[in-house]
Amino acid sequence: MPRPVRLAPAEFCYHVINRGNGRAEVFHKPDDYQAFLRILSLACERHDMRLLAWCLMPNHFHFVAWPRRDNDLPRLMQWLTTCHVRRHHRHYKGNGHVWQGRYKSFIAEGGKHLLAVLKYVERNPVRAGLVKRAEHWPWSSAAAWAEMGSGSRRVPDPISAGSTPKGS
């Protein structure tokens, strides 16, 4: 029996998480992180998704996405994980599950809650003891924003985006 389709209205931002099967490491070397980020970037272009923050950890990932159309998030996730698993199996000559199962997603309500979720995602490597400062973890939006220079963070402007997330 097929899984039920998840509803994901466009007026919300979503904190999205998935973990390696059995908590196994998914990203073994820099090429693995880079490949996933390339696939994620293509997925966001393909599904016109606004990506507000992301962090790839050795055995899991987090990101905060703001879809433009209803139910684009489940479509993006299906495309992203399918492409990534194919690449992973081809590269490591494996088969079977890479991810523990379906991704988890939680609505990140606007305002202070959304800001807290963005910080949580970007500070994940600090909490894990991998780096002292979030911007030092190369596989995160914190590092990307720091690389672009202070004040250059490209979170969508609510006016140019045409709306604001629900709860803002």
Tab-separated table of C-alpha atoms in Angstrom:
chain	number	residue	atom	x	y	z
A	1	MET	CA	0.000	0.000	0.000
A	2	PRO	CA	1.483	3.398	-0.934
A	3	ARG	CA	2.281	5.895	1.753
A	4	PRO	CA	-0.226	8.693	2.207
A	5	VAL	CA	0.783	11.979	0.615
A	6	ARG	CA	1.933	14.585	3.100
A	7	LEU	CA	0.240	17.940	3.005
A	8	ALA	CA	2.572	20.927	3.082
A	9	PRO	CA	0.810	24.268	2.570
A	10	ALA	CA	3.027	26.936	1.012
A	11	GLU	CA	2.320	29.601	3.616
A	12	PHE	CA	4.566	27.857	6.178
A	13	CYS	CA	8.299	27.300	6.600
A	14	TYR	CA	9.361	23.750	7.430
A	15	HIS	CA	12.227	22.338	9.476
A	16	VAL	CA	13.173	19.168	7.582
A	17	ILE	CA	15.306	16.372	9.038
A	18	ASN	CA	16.497	12.944	7.984
A	19	ARG	CA	19.069	10.588	9.484
A	20	GLY	CA	21.155	7.752	8.102
A	21	ASN	CA	19.676	4.272	8.379
A	22	GLY	CA	20.556	2.876	11.801
A	23	ARG	CA	22.156	6.260	12.532
A	24	ALA	CA	24.932	5.260	10.136
A	25	GLU	CA	27.224	7.866	8.636
A	26	VAL	CA	25.968	9.034	5.239
A	27	PHE	CA	28.571	11.676	4.438
A	28	HIS	CA	32.007	10.032	4.623
A	29	LYS	CA	34.179	12.601	2.867
A	30	PRO	CA	33.966	16.139	1.448
A	31	ASP	CA	32.814	14.841	-1.970
A	32	ASP	CA	29.741	13.301	-0.318
A	33	TYR	CA	28.753	16.599	1.299
A	34	GLN	CA	29.389	18.502	-1.935
A	35	ALA	CA	27.352	16.036	-3.999
A	36	PHE	CA	24.384	16.284	-1.623
A	37	LEU	CA	24.543	20.093	-1.678
A	38	ARG	CA	24.594	20.056	-5.501
A	39	ILE	CA	21.553	17.774	-5.553
A	40	LEU	CA	19.812	19.936	-2.934
A	41	SER	CA	20.508	23.047	-5.004
A	42	LEU	CA	19.106	21.379	-8.134
A	43	ALA	CA	16.057	20.205	-6.178
A	44	CYS	CA	15.405	23.756	-4.961
A	45	GLU	CA	15.668	25.103	-8.518
A	46	ARG	CA	13.475	22.340	-9.908
A	47	HIS	CA	10.777	22.865	-7.268
A	48	ASP	CA	11.219	26.641	-6.828
A	49	MET	CA	11.936	26.202	-3.114
A	50	ARG	CA	13.321	28.918	-0.854
A	51	LEU	CA	16.023	27.449	1.365
A	52	LEU	CA	16.534	29.537	4.505
A	53	ALA	CA	19.130	27.441	6.358
A	54	TRP	CA	20.815	24.058	6.071
A	55	CYS	CA	23.335	21.880	7.850
A	56	LEU	CA	24.754	18.533	6.793
A	57	MET	CA	26.135	16.399	9.613
A	58	PRO	CA	27.981	13.085	9.176
A	59	ASN	CA	24.840	10.996	9.745
A	60	HIS	CA	21.945	13.401	9.157
A	61	PHE	CA	20.809	16.689	7.679
A	62	HIS	CA	18.601	19.605	8.647
A	63	PHE	CA	17.221	22.377	6.518
A	64	VAL	CA	14.547	25.028	6.673
A	65	ALA	CA	12.503	25.365	3.492
A	66	TRP	CA	9.735	27.725	2.467
A	67	PRO	CA	7.732	26.350	-0.485
A	68	ARG	CA	6.104	28.673	-2.998
A	69	ARG	CA	3.314	26.220	-3.860
A	70	ASP	CA	1.286	23.798	-1.783
A	71	ASN	CA	2.810	20.330	-1.509
A	72	ASP	CA	6.088	21.199	-3.227
A	73	LEU	CA	8.011	20.057	-0.144
A	74	PRO	CA	7.057	16.356	-0.465
A	75	ARG	CA	7.851	16.462	-4.197
A	76	LEU	CA	11.225	18.086	-3.523
A	77	MET	CA	12.058	15.530	-0.843
A	78	GLN	CA	11.158	12.582	-3.045
A	79	TRP	CA	13.345	13.907	-5.870
A	80	LEU	CA	16.209	14.877	-3.512
A	81	THR	CA	16.394	11.592	-1.634
A	82	THR	CA	15.941	9.448	-4.758
A	83	CYS	CA	18.751	11.277	-6.585
A	84	HIS	CA	21.006	11.195	-3.542
A	85	VAL	CA	20.454	7.477	-2.845
A	86	ARG	CA	21.214	6.629	-6.487
A	87	ARG	CA	24.435	8.621	-6.315
A	88	HIS	CA	25.352	7.039	-2.959
A	89	HIS	CA	24.787	3.473	-4.226
A	90	ARG	CA	26.633	4.138	-7.481
A	91	HIS	CA	29.594	5.694	-5.646
A	92	TYR	CA	29.811	3.139	-2.814
A	93	LYS	CA	28.603	0.159	-4.887
A	94	GLY	CA	25.871	-0.524	-2.355
A	95	ASN	CA	22.177	-1.188	-2.142
A	96	GLY	CA	19.462	-0.962	0.474
A	97	HIS	CA	18.342	1.909	2.623
A	98	VAL	CA	20.585	4.943	3.067
A	99	TRP	CA	18.087	6.973	5.109
A	100	GLN	CA	16.250	5.725	8.195
A	101	GLY	CA	12.911	6.220	6.521
A	102	ARG	CA	10.723	9.105	5.506
A	103	TYR	CA	12.008	12.529	6.342
A	104	LYS	CA	10.496	14.398	9.264
A	105	SER	CA	9.183	17.921	8.848
A	106	PHE	CA	7.848	20.381	11.363
A	107	ILE	CA	6.225	23.737	10.772
A	108	ALA	CA	8.557	26.549	11.824
A	109	GLU	CA	6.125	29.234	12.820
A	110	GLY	CA	7.143	32.783	11.949
A	111	GLY	CA	8.816	35.383	14.119
A	112	LYS	CA	10.867	34.275	17.110
A	113	HIS	CA	10.105	30.596	16.573
A	114	LEU	CA	11.418	30.678	12.995
A	115	LEU	CA	14.551	32.512	14.139
A	116	ALA	CA	15.099	29.901	16.873
A	117	VAL	CA	14.753	27.081	14.322
A	118	LEU	CA	17.226	28.766	11.942
A	119	LYS	CA	19.741	29.111	14.789
A	120	TYR	CA	19.133	25.515	15.888
A	121	VAL	CA	19.857	24.210	12.389
A	122	GLU	CA	23.021	26.263	11.908
A	123	ARG	CA	24.394	25.590	15.415
A	124	ASN	CA	24.022	21.815	15.144
A	125	PRO	CA	27.761	21.169	14.596
A	126	VAL	CA	28.610	23.328	17.631
A	127	ARG	CA	26.259	21.305	19.853
A	128	ALA	CA	27.816	18.104	18.469
A	129	GLY	CA	31.310	19.346	19.395
A	130	LEU	CA	32.560	19.348	15.797
A	131	VAL	CA	33.448	23.056	15.742
A	132	LYS	CA	33.518	25.967	18.171
A	133	ARG	CA	31.618	28.373	15.908
A	134	ALA	CA	28.780	27.532	13.524
A	135	GLU	CA	30.367	29.348	10.592
A	136	HIS	CA	33.422	27.059	10.856
A	137	TRP	CA	31.386	24.000	9.767
A	138	PRO	CA	31.797	24.047	5.975
A	139	TRP	CA	28.614	22.065	5.280
A	140	SER	CA	26.157	24.634	6.578
A	141	SER	CA	24.432	27.826	5.597
A	142	ALA	CA	26.253	29.574	8.469
A	143	ALA	CA	29.548	28.983	6.650
A	144	ALA	CA	28.047	30.045	3.319
A	145	TRP	CA	26.715	33.296	4.774
A	146	ALA	CA	30.040	34.005	6.503
A	147	GLU	CA	31.863	33.397	3.217
A	148	MET	CA	29.629	35.938	1.450
A	149	GLY	CA	30.505	38.550	4.072
A	150	SER	CA	28.655	40.006	6.988
A	151	GLY	CA	25.328	41.539	6.148
A	152	SER	CA	24.997	39.480	2.978
A	153	ARG	CA	22.662	36.818	4.319
A	154	ARG	CA	20.119	36.102	1.637
A	155	VAL	CA	16.969	35.224	3.523
A	156	PRO	CA	14.029	36.064	1.262
A	157	ASP	CA	12.731	39.578	1.637
A	158	PRO	CA	9.016	39.203	2.469
A	159	ILE	CA	8.106	42.031	0.104
A	160	SER	CA	9.993	40.653	-2.886
A	161	ALA	CA	8.833	37.129	-2.027
A	162	GLY	CA	5.248	38.337	-2.233
A	163	SER	CA	4.225	37.043	1.163
A	164	THR	CA	5.475	36.158	4.595
A	165	PRO	CA	5.413	32.792	6.308
A	166	LYS	CA	2.319	32.195	8.374
A	167	GLY	CA	2.815	33.398	11.925
A	168	SER	CA	5.204	36.242	11.024
